[in-house]
Amino acid sequence: MTYVIGAISRQGRRVALNGLACATFPIHRSFCTNMPGEKTSKNKGTEPVDLLPPDDVLFGRSLAMQEVRRWATRICGTNVPVLLNGDGGTGKEVLARWIHKHSPGSEGQFVKVNCAAIPGSLLESELFGYEKGAFTGAYVSKPGRVELAHKGTLFLDEIADLGLGLQSKLLQFLQGGHFSRIGDDSERVVETRSICATGKNLEEEIDAGRFRADLYYRINVVRLRLPRLRERCEDIPLLAEYFRVQFQEKFTKESEPLTSDMLQYLQNLDWPGNIRELSNGIARHVLIGTEARIVQKPVAQQSHSAEGRCSGAGTVPLKQIAQQAVREKERSCILEALQENHWNRRKTAQALRISYRALIYKIRNAGLPSRRSGSSTCRLSVPPPGPFTPGD
């Protein structure tokens, strides 16, 4: 569907623009870009267009996400601005797309603008467009993202990284939908729903003088906070299996199922990268196999943990530090051996040249998952620090 956006120039002529939006969605979603004058083409790919994860996967079973779902359902039928708050990788864009899909403007376009990825000098022209000859290199007129989002949804990701100068112009636009292209004296009007997202604390940004308070009150009509993955660990098995199936289709490759022991182990991790980190880990599992580490510890984190242990050497006995280092190394070797032997404990014991009983004791002592547990319920405790503490 193509919408017409009208604007009245000083000469009284009506200017019209036809346009469609552009956005991408990792793994299983893509949109086509159609600028004025271009013909639309059908999606010839194998992946369905406008496909979102099923609601039971998107919202899971955790109480925190069920609360998010309850509020999102109540406001998606309205046109009020929404502010999504949460750490990176918690699924803010996916939720924004879900709200758009269930909103009255779902027939319009979902237009994403990453305020942190576009330099400030270019962001204004990207948002509001420009006229031919407005600046050096402007050989043709170009519509902005706000025009492409007419009768649809404008998603402003990382809104906290927007410069103060552009915040003022954005505030004016959000108040009534009025704006002007760069190099154009005429005023244009669009109707669009705004959804903003950020991982920062906007109240702190206001106190630091980096964010306008009036803009904050304009976009903060309804605020939804997305929990970290470790705060919804009961949803990890469902998400992990969903990603495994998705990546099998994407890579056209079969993978070994995730055992209950592995799922229980994943539920005990910290997941600083949240759902994005889990998705990347499952991708490694599908591509490489069971010998791949689903979670990886970055070198920087290893050095920080070592510094943390040594910084207290004046108050912590050196013997205790050595014992802790031995336990961490032992846990690392056991976990690697378990993965190499596909979690067969007898083969693992033979590979490590220790008795089966000793291996069972060490697995329990290190907090590693047991083959006999078979429980996929959420474990609130975090395992002892080891080489598989997650990180990007």
Short mmCIF file of C-alpha atoms in Angstrom, two decimals, residues 23-388:
data_model
loop_
_atom_site.label_atom_id
_atom_site.label_comp_id
_atom_site.label_asym_id
_atom_site.label_seq_id
_atom_site.Cartn_x
_atom_site.Cartn_y
_atom_site.Cartn_z
CA ALA A 23 14.14 -2.11 7.74
CA THR A 24 15.75 -5.46 8.47
CA PHE A 25 15.07 -8.08 11.11
CA PRO A 26 17.71 -10.61 12.08
CA ILE A 27 17.22 -14.27 11.15
CA HIS A 28 13.67 -14.27 9.93
CA ARG A 29 12.47 -10.89 8.73
CA SER A 30 13.18 -8.51 5.89
CA PHE A 31 11.55 -5.54 4.23
CA CYS A 32 11.93 -4.17 0.73
CA THR A 33 12.92 -0.60 -0.01
CA ASN A 34 10.87 1.30 -2.56
CA MET A 35 11.66 4.92 -3.20
CA PRO A 36 9.49 7.23 -5.28
CA GLY A 37 9.24 6.10 -8.87
CA GLU A 38 10.44 2.55 -8.15
CA LYS A 39 8.26 -0.45 -8.84
CA THR A 40 7.49 -2.81 -6.03
CA SER A 41 8.60 -6.40 -6.43
CA LYS A 42 7.45 -9.50 -4.68
CA ASN A 43 9.68 -11.13 -2.13
CA LYS A 44 11.31 -14.07 -3.89
CA GLY A 45 13.13 -15.32 -0.82
CA THR A 46 12.23 -18.40 1.13
CA GLU A 47 11.65 -16.55 4.38
CA PRO A 48 8.14 -15.24 5.09
CA VAL A 49 7.72 -11.48 5.01
CA ASP A 50 6.62 -9.63 8.17
CA LEU A 51 7.09 -12.73 10.31
CA LEU A 52 7.41 -12.21 14.05
CA PRO A 53 8.13 -14.90 16.64
CA PRO A 54 5.00 -16.54 18.04
CA ASP A 55 3.56 -14.71 21.01
CA ASP A 56 4.38 -17.56 23.38
CA VAL A 57 8.05 -17.28 22.34
CA LEU A 58 8.16 -13.51 22.32
CA PHE A 59 6.62 -13.11 25.76
CA GLY A 60 7.46 -16.49 27.27
CA ARG A 61 6.11 -17.64 30.60
CA SER A 62 7.92 -15.36 33.04
CA LEU A 63 5.89 -12.98 35.16
CA ALA A 64 7.96 -10.00 34.05
CA MET A 65 7.24 -10.59 30.35
CA GLN A 66 3.59 -11.39 30.99
CA GLU A 67 3.30 -7.96 32.59
CA VAL A 68 4.92 -6.42 29.51
CA ARG A 69 2.47 -8.31 27.32
CA ARG A 70 -0.50 -7.12 29.35
CA TRP A 71 0.46 -3.47 28.98
CA ALA A 72 1.49 -3.80 25.33
CA THR A 73 -1.87 -5.35 24.51
CA ARG A 74 -3.70 -2.50 26.21
CA ILE A 75 -1.90 0.29 24.36
CA CYS A 76 -1.27 -1.19 20.91
CA GLY A 77 -4.78 -0.26 19.75
CA THR A 78 -4.16 3.41 20.51
CA ASN A 79 -1.79 5.91 18.94
CA VAL A 80 0.00 7.07 22.11
CA PRO A 81 3.81 7.39 22.12
CA VAL A 82 5.62 4.46 23.73
CA LEU A 83 9.04 4.41 25.39
CA LEU A 84 10.79 1.03 25.55
CA ASN A 85 13.50 0.77 28.17
CA GLY A 86 15.93 -2.11 28.57
CA ASP A 87 19.48 -3.31 28.13
CA GLY A 88 20.90 -4.13 24.72
CA GLY A 89 19.67 -7.42 23.33
CA THR A 90 16.48 -7.62 25.39
CA GLY A 91 14.21 -7.40 22.35
CA LYS A 92 13.11 -3.77 22.22
CA GLU A 93 12.87 -3.66 18.43
CA VAL A 94 10.96 -6.94 18.28
CA LEU A 95 8.42 -5.62 20.76
CA ALA A 96 8.14 -2.38 18.78
CA ARG A 97 7.35 -4.39 15.66
CA TRP A 98 4.78 -6.42 17.60
CA ILE A 99 3.05 -3.22 18.75
CA HIS A 100 3.07 -1.92 15.17
CA LYS A 101 1.60 -5.15 13.85
CA HIS A 102 -1.30 -4.95 16.32
CA SER A 103 -1.89 -1.21 15.92
CA PRO A 104 -4.42 0.62 13.71
CA GLY A 105 -1.51 1.72 11.48
CA SER A 106 -0.32 -1.82 10.77
CA GLU A 107 -1.01 -1.32 7.06
CA GLY A 108 1.52 1.48 7.07
CA GLN A 109 5.27 1.11 7.23
CA PHE A 110 7.48 0.36 10.23
CA VAL A 111 10.43 2.74 9.82
CA LYS A 112 13.46 2.34 12.05
CA VAL A 113 15.98 5.07 12.77
CA ASN A 114 19.08 4.17 14.78
CA CYS A 115 20.02 7.49 16.36
CA ALA A 116 23.37 6.13 17.55
CA ALA A 117 24.47 4.71 14.20
CA ILE A 118 23.95 7.84 12.07
CA PRO A 119 26.31 10.81 12.62
CA GLY A 120 24.60 13.90 13.98
CA SER A 121 25.48 15.93 10.89
CA LEU A 122 23.56 13.47 8.70
CA LEU A 123 20.76 12.50 11.04
CA GLU A 124 18.64 15.60 10.41
CA SER A 125 18.56 15.03 6.65
CA GLU A 126 17.91 11.34 7.25
CA LEU A 127 14.96 12.10 9.52
CA PHE A 128 13.34 15.02 7.74
CA GLY A 129 14.71 14.78 4.19
CA TYR A 130 16.04 17.56 1.98
CA GLU A 131 15.32 19.43 -1.21
CA LYS A 132 17.44 19.54 -4.35
CA GLY A 133 20.27 22.04 -3.96
CA ALA A 134 19.86 22.32 -0.18
CA PHE A 135 23.57 21.60 0.25
CA THR A 136 26.56 20.41 -1.73
CA GLY A 137 25.81 17.01 -3.17
CA ALA A 138 22.01 17.31 -2.90
CA TYR A 139 21.37 16.69 -6.60
CA VAL A 140 17.84 15.38 -6.08
CA SER A 141 15.17 15.81 -3.43
CA LYS A 142 14.94 13.04 -0.86
CA PRO A 143 12.13 12.28 1.60
CA GLY A 144 13.00 11.72 5.23
CA ARG A 145 12.16 8.77 7.42
CA VAL A 146 9.28 10.64 9.07
CA GLU A 147 7.57 10.93 5.67
CA LEU A 148 8.07 7.25 4.97
CA ALA A 149 6.38 6.47 8.29
CA HIS A 150 3.16 8.31 7.36
CA LYS A 151 0.15 6.29 8.58
CA GLY A 152 2.60 3.83 10.11
CA THR A 153 5.14 3.65 12.94
CA LEU A 154 8.38 5.60 13.44
CA PHE A 155 10.78 3.65 15.65
CA LEU A 156 13.56 5.81 17.12
CA ASP A 157 16.15 3.43 18.53
CA GLU A 158 18.79 4.70 21.00
CA ILE A 159 16.90 7.98 21.40
CA ALA A 160 19.25 9.02 24.23
CA ASP A 161 22.10 9.42 21.72
CA LEU A 162 20.27 12.13 19.80
CA GLY A 163 22.03 15.51 19.88
CA LEU A 164 20.45 18.39 21.76
CA GLY A 165 19.99 20.46 18.63
CA LEU A 166 18.06 17.73 16.85
CA GLN A 167 16.07 16.95 20.00
CA SER A 168 14.44 20.37 19.71
CA LYS A 169 13.36 19.78 16.12
CA LEU A 170 12.14 16.28 16.94
CA LEU A 171 10.08 17.66 19.81
CA GLN A 172 8.40 20.12 17.47
CA PHE A 173 7.58 17.29 15.06
CA LEU A 174 6.18 14.99 17.76
CA GLN A 175 3.90 17.71 19.10
CA GLY A 176 1.84 17.98 15.92
CA GLY A 177 3.49 16.10 13.08
CA HIS A 178 4.71 19.33 11.44
CA PHE A 179 8.18 19.55 9.91
CA SER A 180 10.12 20.98 6.97
CA ARG A 181 12.71 19.40 4.76
CA ILE A 182 16.17 20.90 4.73
CA GLY A 183 16.20 23.67 2.14
CA ASP A 184 12.42 23.93 1.94
CA ASP A 185 10.28 26.71 3.42
CA SER A 186 7.02 24.80 3.11
CA GLU A 187 5.64 22.92 6.07
CA ARG A 188 4.62 19.30 5.81
CA VAL A 189 2.32 17.26 8.02
CA VAL A 190 2.36 13.51 8.62
CA GLU A 191 0.45 11.16 10.90
CA THR A 192 2.61 8.52 12.49
CA ARG A 193 3.01 6.69 15.75
CA SER A 194 6.30 7.13 17.57
CA ILE A 195 8.00 4.37 19.53
CA CYS A 196 11.31 5.25 21.18
CA ALA A 197 13.81 2.89 22.74
CA THR A 198 16.90 3.30 24.88
CA GLY A 199 19.08 1.33 27.22
CA LYS A 200 20.06 4.41 29.21
CA ASN A 201 18.41 6.05 32.19
CA LEU A 202 16.84 9.15 30.68
CA GLU A 203 16.31 10.76 34.07
CA GLU A 204 20.08 10.64 34.62
CA GLU A 205 20.66 11.96 31.11
CA ILE A 206 18.37 14.91 31.90
CA ASP A 207 20.26 15.65 35.12
CA ALA A 208 23.53 15.55 33.19
CA GLY A 209 22.17 18.02 30.64
CA ARG A 210 22.33 15.59 27.71
CA PHE A 211 18.58 15.11 27.19
CA ARG A 212 15.73 17.59 27.09
CA ALA A 213 13.15 17.19 29.84
CA ASP A 214 10.30 18.38 27.60
CA LEU A 215 11.16 15.76 24.99
CA TYR A 216 11.27 13.12 27.70
CA TYR A 217 7.77 13.97 28.85
CA ARG A 218 6.56 13.95 25.24
CA ILE A 219 7.79 10.42 24.47
CA ASN A 220 7.20 8.94 27.92
CA VAL A 221 3.41 8.58 27.76
CA VAL A 222 3.65 4.82 28.29
CA ARG A 223 6.93 3.21 29.30
CA LEU A 224 7.57 -0.51 29.08
CA ARG A 225 10.68 -1.99 30.67
CA LEU A 226 12.02 -5.18 29.14
CA PRO A 227 13.72 -7.45 31.70
CA ARG A 228 17.20 -8.86 31.28
CA LEU A 229 17.40 -12.46 30.17
CA ARG A 230 18.70 -13.54 33.58
CA GLU A 231 15.53 -12.06 35.09
CA ARG A 232 13.37 -14.36 32.94
CA CYS A 233 15.48 -17.53 32.99
CA GLU A 234 12.39 -19.76 32.81
CA ASP A 235 11.97 -18.54 29.22
CA ILE A 236 15.45 -19.65 28.12
CA PRO A 237 14.52 -23.23 27.07
CA LEU A 238 11.71 -21.94 24.86
CA LEU A 239 13.89 -19.23 23.30
CA ALA A 240 16.84 -21.58 22.78
CA GLU A 241 14.73 -24.17 20.99
CA TYR A 242 13.09 -21.50 18.85
CA PHE A 243 16.49 -20.13 17.80
CA ARG A 244 17.75 -23.65 17.08
CA VAL A 245 14.86 -24.33 14.69
CA GLN A 246 15.26 -20.92 13.05
CA PHE A 247 18.99 -21.38 12.48
CA GLN A 248 18.48 -24.91 11.16
CA GLU A 249 16.21 -23.44 8.49
CA LYS A 250 18.56 -20.54 7.80
CA PHE A 251 21.69 -22.67 7.47
CA THR A 252 19.84 -25.71 6.03
CA LYS A 253 21.64 -27.85 8.55
CA GLU A 254 20.42 -30.26 11.21
CA SER A 255 21.72 -29.92 14.75
CA GLU A 256 21.65 -32.04 17.85
CA PRO A 257 18.77 -31.26 20.25
CA LEU A 258 19.54 -29.29 23.38
CA THR A 259 19.48 -31.69 26.31
CA SER A 260 17.71 -30.89 29.54
CA ASP A 261 21.09 -30.71 31.27
CA MET A 262 22.36 -28.12 28.80
CA LEU A 263 19.16 -26.10 29.08
CA GLN A 264 19.44 -26.15 32.85
CA TYR A 265 23.05 -25.01 32.57
CA LEU A 266 22.03 -22.15 30.26
CA GLN A 267 19.43 -21.05 32.80
CA ASN A 268 22.15 -20.58 35.39
CA LEU A 269 24.25 -18.19 33.31
CA ASP A 270 24.37 -14.42 33.70
CA TRP A 271 23.80 -13.48 30.01
CA PRO A 272 25.12 -9.90 29.87
CA GLY A 273 24.30 -9.87 26.13
CA ASN A 274 20.74 -11.04 26.86
CA ILE A 275 18.68 -12.61 24.05
CA ARG A 276 21.16 -11.54 21.38
CA GLU A 277 23.92 -13.45 23.12
CA LEU A 278 21.73 -16.53 23.46
CA SER A 279 20.86 -16.33 19.76
CA ASN A 280 24.54 -16.13 18.80
CA GLY A 281 25.35 -19.09 21.03
CA ILE A 282 22.65 -21.26 19.49
CA ALA A 283 23.91 -20.27 16.03
CA ARG A 284 27.34 -21.62 16.98
CA HIS A 285 25.71 -24.80 18.25
CA VAL A 286 23.90 -25.34 14.94
CA LEU A 287 26.91 -24.51 12.76
CA ILE A 288 29.71 -26.24 14.66
CA GLY A 289 27.98 -28.84 16.78
CA THR A 290 28.16 -29.95 20.38
CA GLU A 291 31.89 -29.20 20.62
CA ALA A 292 31.12 -25.50 20.19
CA ARG A 293 30.85 -23.32 23.25
CA ILE A 294 27.39 -21.80 23.40
CA VAL A 295 28.72 -19.08 25.67
CA GLN A 296 32.17 -17.56 25.55
CA LYS A 297 34.15 -15.56 28.05
CA PRO A 298 35.90 -12.52 26.56
CA VAL A 299 39.57 -11.94 27.20
CA ALA A 300 38.82 -8.61 28.87
CA GLN A 301 36.55 -10.31 31.36
CA GLN A 302 39.20 -12.90 32.17
CA SER A 303 41.75 -10.20 32.89
CA HIS A 304 39.28 -8.27 35.05
CA SER A 305 38.48 -11.34 37.12
CA ALA A 306 42.17 -12.01 37.62
CA GLU A 307 42.75 -8.41 38.65
CA GLY A 308 39.83 -8.62 41.06
CA ARG A 309 41.35 -11.62 42.78
CA CYS A 310 44.83 -10.13 42.96
CA SER A 311 43.71 -6.68 44.07
CA GLY A 312 42.76 -8.09 47.45
CA ALA A 313 45.97 -10.04 47.94
CA GLY A 314 46.77 -7.88 50.95
CA THR A 315 43.72 -9.15 52.84
CA VAL A 316 43.04 -12.54 51.20
CA PRO A 317 45.50 -15.38 51.97
CA LEU A 318 47.61 -16.36 48.99
CA LYS A 319 46.71 -20.00 49.56
CA GLN A 320 43.02 -19.21 49.16
CA ILE A 321 43.69 -17.40 45.87
CA ALA A 322 45.64 -20.40 44.57
CA GLN A 323 42.87 -22.81 45.57
CA GLN A 324 40.29 -20.69 43.78
CA ALA A 325 42.41 -20.61 40.62
CA VAL A 326 42.79 -24.40 40.72
CA ARG A 327 39.02 -24.86 41.12
CA GLU A 328 38.29 -22.60 38.17
CA LYS A 329 40.83 -24.38 35.96
CA GLU A 330 39.51 -27.77 37.01
CA ARG A 331 35.94 -26.73 36.28
CA SER A 332 37.02 -25.48 32.85
CA CYS A 333 38.73 -28.78 31.99
CA ILE A 334 35.76 -30.87 33.15
CA LEU A 335 33.26 -28.82 31.16
CA GLU A 336 35.39 -28.99 28.01
CA ALA A 337 35.76 -32.75 28.41
CA LEU A 338 32.01 -33.18 28.92
CA GLN A 339 31.30 -31.25 25.73
CA GLU A 340 33.89 -33.18 23.73
CA ASN A 341 32.35 -36.47 24.88
CA HIS A 342 28.76 -35.33 24.30
CA TRP A 343 28.09 -35.24 28.06
CA ASN A 344 28.83 -38.96 28.44
CA ARG A 345 30.25 -38.99 31.96
CA ARG A 346 31.92 -42.41 31.78
CA LYS A 347 33.82 -41.46 28.62
CA THR A 348 34.65 -38.13 30.22
CA ALA A 349 36.07 -39.86 33.29
CA GLN A 350 38.24 -42.06 31.06
CA ALA A 351 39.45 -39.04 29.10
CA LEU A 352 40.38 -37.22 32.30
CA ARG A 353 41.93 -40.40 33.75
CA ILE A 354 39.93 -40.24 36.96
CA SER A 355 37.32 -42.57 38.43
CA TYR A 356 33.67 -42.20 37.53
CA ARG A 357 32.81 -41.52 41.19
CA ALA A 358 35.45 -38.78 41.40
CA LEU A 359 34.06 -37.15 38.28
CA ILE A 360 30.52 -37.11 39.71
CA TYR A 361 31.82 -35.50 42.89
CA LYS A 362 33.73 -32.85 40.97
CA ILE A 363 30.74 -32.09 38.71
CA ARG A 364 28.54 -31.48 41.74
CA ASN A 365 31.23 -29.51 43.54
CA ALA A 366 31.74 -27.24 40.50
CA GLY A 367 28.00 -26.59 40.11
CA LEU A 368 27.87 -28.16 36.63
CA PRO A 369 24.58 -29.70 35.41
CA SER A 370 23.93 -33.36 36.14
CA ARG A 371 22.58 -35.77 33.57
CA ARG A 372 20.15 -37.11 36.14
CA SER A 373 18.53 -33.80 37.00
CA GLY A 374 16.41 -33.44 33.84
CA SER A 375 14.69 -30.41 35.31
CA SER A 376 14.12 -27.35 33.17
CA THR A 377 12.85 -25.13 35.94
CA CYS A 378 14.57 -21.91 36.75
CA ARG A 379 17.53 -22.11 39.14
CA LEU A 380 18.10 -18.84 40.91
CA SER A 381 21.66 -19.55 41.96
CA VAL A 382 24.55 -18.67 39.68
CA PRO A 383 27.27 -21.33 39.18
CA PRO A 384 30.80 -20.69 40.38
CA PRO A 385 32.84 -18.44 38.08
CA GLY A 386 34.43 -20.35 35.24
CA PRO A 387 35.54 -20.10 31.64
CA PHE A 388 31.98 -20.08 30.35
#
